[in-house]
PDB file of C-alpha atoms and ligand atoms in Angstrom:
ATOM      1  CA  MET V  13      -4.777  11.434  17.351  1.00 89.00           C
ATOM      2  CA  SER V  14      -6.286   8.580  19.101  1.00 96.00           C
ATOM      3  CA  LEU V  15      -5.277   5.103  17.537  1.00 98.00           C
ATOM      4  CA  SER V  16      -9.103   4.358  16.991  1.00 98.00           C
ATOM      5  CA  ASP V  17      -9.432   7.712  14.919  1.00 98.00           C
ATOM      6  CA  ALA V  18      -6.135   6.831  12.974  1.00 98.00           C
ATOM      7  CA  ALA V  19      -7.493   3.414  12.151  1.00 98.00           C
ATOM      8  CA  ARG V  20     -10.892   4.978  10.873  1.00 98.00           C
ATOM      9  CA  ALA V  21      -9.112   7.672   8.812  1.00 98.00           C
ATOM     10  CA  VAL V  22      -6.619   5.509   7.131  1.00 98.00           C
ATOM     11  CA  ARG V  23      -9.470   2.855   6.181  1.00 98.00           C
ATOM     12  CA  GLU V  24     -11.237   5.260   4.117  1.00 98.00           C
ATOM     13  CA  ASN V  25      -8.205   4.896   1.907  1.00 98.00           C
ATOM     14  CA  ALA V  26      -8.059   1.166   1.604  1.00 98.00           C
ATOM     15  CA  TYR V  27      -7.912   0.250  -2.257  1.00 98.00           C
ATOM     16  CA  VAL V  28     -10.543  -3.020  -2.260  1.00 98.00           C
ATOM     17  CA  PRO V  29     -12.047  -3.428  -5.789  1.00 98.00           C
ATOM     18  CA  TYR V  30     -12.413  -6.952  -5.623  1.00 98.00           C
ATOM     19  CA  SER V  31     -13.638  -7.723  -1.679  1.00 97.00           C
ATOM     20  CA  ARG V  32     -15.437  -4.122  -0.992  1.00 97.00           C
ATOM     21  CA  PHE V  33     -14.063  -4.731   2.426  1.00 98.00           C
ATOM     22  CA  LYS V  34     -12.124  -1.878   3.449  1.00 98.00           C
ATOM     23  CA  VAL V  35      -9.995  -2.364   6.897  1.00 98.00           C
ATOM     24  CA  GLY V  36      -7.839   0.080   8.697  1.00 98.00           C
ATOM     25  CA  ALA V  37      -4.902  -0.480  11.203  1.00 98.00           C
ATOM     26  CA  ALA V  38      -3.253   1.853  13.268  1.00 98.00           C
ATOM     27  CA  MET V  39      -0.095   0.753  15.473  1.00 98.00           C
ATOM     28  CA  ARG V  40       1.784   3.051  18.233  1.00 98.00           C
ATOM     29  CA  SER V  41       5.453   1.828  18.382  1.00 98.00           C
ATOM     30  CA  THR V  42       7.392   2.370  21.463  1.00 98.00           C
ATOM     31  CA  SER V  43       8.607   5.966  20.297  1.00 98.00           C
ATOM     32  CA  GLY V  44       5.122   6.833  20.686  1.00 98.00           C
ATOM     33  CA  ALA V  45       4.592   7.383  17.043  1.00 98.00           C
ATOM     34  CA  THR V  46       1.553   6.216  14.675  1.00 98.00           C
ATOM     35  CA  HIS V  47       1.939   4.222  12.006  1.00 98.00           C
ATOM     36  CA  VAL V  48      -1.116   3.338   9.737  1.00 98.00           C
ATOM     37  CA  GLY V  49      -2.002   0.818   6.924  1.00 98.00           C
ATOM     38  CA  CYS V  50      -5.248   0.089   4.773  1.00 98.00           C
ATOM     39  CA  ASN V  51      -5.734  -3.292   2.748  1.00 98.00           C
ATOM     40  CA  VAL V  52      -4.441  -2.964  -0.704  1.00 98.00           C
ATOM     41  CA  GLU V  53      -5.637  -5.562  -3.245  1.00 98.00           C
ATOM     42  CA  ASN V  54      -4.766  -6.010  -6.700  1.00 97.00           C
ATOM     43  CA  VAL V  55      -6.280  -8.068  -9.563  1.00 97.00           C
ATOM     44  CA  ALA V  56      -3.584 -11.211  -9.493  1.00 96.00           C
ATOM     45  CA  TYR V  57      -4.017 -11.548  -5.804  1.00 95.00           C
ATOM     46  CA  PRO V  58      -7.372 -10.313  -4.877  1.00 95.00           C
ATOM     47  CA  GLU V  59      -6.711 -10.949  -1.295  1.00 94.00           C
ATOM     48  CA  GLY V  60      -4.161  -8.385  -1.569  1.00 96.00           C
ATOM     49  CA  THR V  61      -2.147  -7.153   1.653  1.00 98.00           C
ATOM     50  CA  CYS V  62      -3.761  -6.728   5.122  1.00 98.00           C
ATOM     51  CA  ALA V  63      -4.061  -3.436   6.527  1.00 98.00           C
ATOM     52  CA  GLU V  64      -2.181  -4.854   9.655  1.00 98.00           C
ATOM     53  CA  ALA V  65       0.689  -5.786   7.250  1.00 98.00           C
ATOM     54  CA  GLY V  66       0.579  -2.023   5.800  1.00 98.00           C
ATOM     55  CA  ALA V  67       1.029  -0.351   9.211  1.00 98.00           C
ATOM     56  CA  ILE V  68       3.552  -3.049  10.009  1.00 98.00           C
ATOM     57  CA  ALA V  69       5.568  -1.953   6.723  1.00 98.00           C
ATOM     58  CA  ALA V  70       5.048   1.817   7.534  1.00 98.00           C
ATOM     59  CA  MET V  71       6.655   1.446  11.203  1.00 98.00           C
ATOM     60  CA  ILE V  72       9.616  -0.647   9.711  1.00 98.00           C
ATOM     61  CA  ALA V  73      10.022   2.290   6.821  1.00 98.00           C
ATOM     62  CA  THR V  74      10.818   4.641   9.989  1.00 98.00           C
ATOM     63  CA  GLY V  75      13.245   2.812  11.422  1.00 98.00           C
ATOM     64  CA  GLU V  76      11.191   1.241  14.505  1.00 98.00           C
ATOM     65  CA  THR V  77      10.560  -2.264  15.235  1.00 98.00           C
ATOM     66  CA  GLU V  78       8.751  -2.454  18.053  1.00 98.00           C
ATOM     67  CA  ILE V  79       4.754  -2.135  18.400  1.00 98.00           C
ATOM     68  CA  ALA V  80       3.332  -1.436  21.486  1.00 98.00           C
ATOM     69  CA  GLU V  81      -0.457  -0.893  20.819  1.00 98.00           C
ATOM     70  CA  VAL V  82      -2.344  -2.005  17.827  1.00 98.00           C
ATOM     71  CA  TYR V  83      -6.227  -1.199  16.624  1.00 98.00           C
ATOM     72  CA  VAL V  84      -7.835  -2.544  13.773  1.00 98.00           C
ATOM     73  CA  ILE V  85     -11.195  -1.560  12.068  1.00 98.00           C
ATOM     74  CA  ALA V  86     -13.658  -2.847   9.340  1.00 98.00           C
ATOM     75  CA  ASP V  87     -17.177  -2.360   8.472  1.00 97.00           C
ATOM     76  CA  SER V  88     -18.124  -5.795   9.808  1.00 96.00           C
ATOM     77  CA  PRO V  89     -20.957  -7.420  11.948  1.00 96.00           C
ATOM     78  CA  ALA V  90     -18.443  -8.095  14.607  1.00 97.00           C
ATOM     79  CA  PRO V  91     -15.135  -7.203  15.226  1.00 97.00           C
ATOM     80  CA  VAL V  92     -12.795  -8.643  12.254  1.00 92.00           C
ATOM     81  CA  PRO V  93      -9.921 -11.364  13.452  1.00 94.00           C
ATOM     82  CA  PRO V  94      -6.473 -10.426  11.645  1.00 97.00           C
ATOM     83  CA  CYS V  95      -5.321 -13.469   9.407  1.00 96.00           C
ATOM     84  CA  GLY V  96      -2.892 -15.783  10.086  1.00 95.00           C
ATOM     85  CA  GLY V  97      -0.044 -14.095   8.572  1.00 96.00           C
ATOM     86  CA  CYS V  98      -0.899 -10.772  10.430  1.00 97.00           C
ATOM     87  CA  ARG V  99      -0.831 -12.598  13.672  1.00 97.00           C
ATOM     88  CA  GLN V 100       2.466 -14.018  12.610  1.00 96.00           C
ATOM     89  CA  LYS V 101       3.718 -10.421  11.680  1.00 97.00           C
ATOM     90  CA  LEU V 102       2.245  -8.960  14.967  1.00 98.00           C
ATOM     91  CA  ALA V 103       4.423 -11.649  17.092  1.00 96.00           C
ATOM     92  CA  GLU V 104       7.611 -10.633  15.338  1.00 96.00           C
ATOM     93  CA  PHE V 105       7.173  -6.960  15.907  1.00 98.00           C
ATOM     94  CA  ALA V 106       5.236  -6.847  19.448  1.00 97.00           C
ATOM     95  CA  LYS V 107       5.621  -8.683  22.824  1.00 96.00           C
ATOM     96  CA  GLY V 108       2.790 -11.103  23.804  1.00 96.00           C
ATOM     97  CA  ASP V 109       1.090  -8.617  26.459  1.00 97.00           C
ATOM     98  CA  VAL V 110       0.729  -6.028  24.019  1.00 98.00           C
ATOM     99  CA  LYS V 111      -2.993  -4.940  23.399  1.00 98.00           C
ATOM    100  CA  VAL V 112      -4.654  -5.437  20.672  1.00 98.00           C
ATOM    101  CA  THR V 113      -7.967  -3.861  19.971  1.00 98.00           C
ATOM    102  CA  LEU V 114     -10.478  -4.989  17.047  1.00 98.00           C
ATOM    103  CA  ALA V 115     -13.241  -2.858  16.204  1.00 98.00           C
ATOM    104  CA  THR V 116     -16.373  -2.562  14.049  1.00 98.00           C
ATOM    105  CA  THR V 117     -17.090   0.931  12.406  1.00 98.00           C
ATOM    106  CA  ASP V 118     -20.202   0.521  14.587  1.00 97.00           C
ATOM    107  CA  GLY V 119     -18.157   0.790  17.441  1.00 96.00           C
ATOM    108  CA  ALA V 120     -17.986  -2.551  18.630  1.00 98.00           C
ATOM    109  CA  GLU V 121     -14.863  -3.600  20.270  1.00 98.00           C
ATOM    110  CA  PHE V 122     -12.859  -6.210  21.079  1.00 98.00           C
ATOM    111  CA  VAL V 123      -9.666  -6.544  23.125  1.00 98.00           C
ATOM    112  CA  THR V 124      -7.101  -8.609  22.927  1.00 98.00           C
ATOM    113  CA  THR V 125      -3.569  -9.358  23.155  1.00 98.00           C
ATOM    114  CA  VAL V 126      -0.754 -10.577  20.440  1.00 98.00           C
ATOM    115  CA  ALA V 127      -0.118 -13.751  22.517  1.00 97.00           C
ATOM    116  CA  GLU V 128      -4.138 -14.427  22.552  1.00 97.00           C
ATOM    117  CA  LEU V 129      -4.056 -14.262  18.805  1.00 98.00           C
ATOM    118  CA  LEU V 130      -1.326 -16.321  18.305  1.00 96.00           C
ATOM    119  CA  PRO V 131      -0.755 -19.444  21.216  1.00 92.00           C
ATOM    120  CA  GLY V 132       2.006 -21.353  20.628  1.00 86.00           C
ATOM    121  CA  ALA V 133       3.688 -19.005  18.217  1.00 85.00           C
ATOM    122  CA  PHE V 134       6.773 -20.131  16.463  1.00 85.00           C
ATOM    123  CA  GLY V 135       9.948 -18.079  17.397  1.00 83.00           C
ATOM    124  CA  LYS V 136      13.572 -17.341  17.268  1.00 83.00           C
ATOM    125  CA  ASP V 137      13.934 -20.004  19.995  1.00 86.00           C
ATOM    126  CA  HIS V 138      12.451 -22.735  18.568  1.00 90.00           C
ATOM    127  CA  MET V 139      15.531 -22.598  15.931  1.00 92.00           C
ATOM    128  CA  ASP V 140      18.100 -22.708  19.057  1.00 90.00           C
ATOM    129  CA  ARG V 141      19.468 -26.112  19.921  1.00 88.00           C
ATOM    130  CA  THR V 142      22.008 -24.465  22.480  1.00 73.00           C
TER     131      THR V 142
HETATM  132  N1  THU C 223      -8.413  -8.078   5.943  1.00 81.08           N
HETATM  133  C1  THU C 223      -7.360  -7.075   6.284  1.00 81.08           C
HETATM  134  O1  THU C 223      -6.689  -6.145   6.043  1.00 81.08           O
HETATM  135  N2  THU C 223      -7.050  -7.208   7.781  1.00 81.08           N
HETATM  136  C2  THU C 223      -8.316  -8.636   8.409  1.00 81.08           C
HETATM  137  O2  THU C 223      -7.620  -8.671   9.451  1.00 81.08           O
HETATM  138  C3  THU C 223      -8.819  -9.395   7.582  1.00 81.08           C
HETATM  139  C4  THU C 223      -8.965  -9.102   6.500  1.00 81.08           C
HETATM  140  C5  THU C 223      -8.436  -7.680   4.241  1.00 81.08           C
HETATM  141  C6  THU C 223      -7.610  -8.442   3.512  1.00 81.08           C
HETATM  142  C7  THU C 223      -8.733  -8.236   2.354  1.00 81.08           C
HETATM  143  O3  THU C 223      -8.299  -7.576   1.378  1.00 81.08           O
HETATM  144  C8  THU C 223      -9.741  -8.095   2.602  1.00 81.08           C
HETATM  145  O4  THU C 223      -9.732  -8.048   3.798  1.00 81.08           O
HETATM  146  C9  THU C 223     -10.894  -9.616   2.473  1.00 81.08           C
HETATM  147  O5  THU C 223     -10.264 -10.612   2.855  1.00 81.08           O
END
């Protein structure tokens, strides 16, 4: 299954009683495996957990730590940009040149990269004085 189809399919499972805004994310890791996530909200934290964070957690749970490609889809007028926290999470597990496709359920796609999404990212090197 393509990343696009995987993201579109998992989006249907999003639990979004507060925003009513379903998001699906699919990520291919360097082994070639696909990991999916949808957003999950709760009454105390109605913004919940983003689809991207869910897909990353699913990848980590399989023992992999390196993302090779990302696809995010939502029923929005224009491709939805990942939130700031998710940009930092993507930067933790993907090299800057990793392709990120942001899509709408209507078929619009915006292709970008992890580095473009988080220019000047805080990284491990910023803690290194030696
Ligand atoms: N959301 C995502 O899952 N990913 C994004 O890239 C943007 C926002 C979710 C979080 C929340 O459940 C809903 O969309 C509205 O913010």
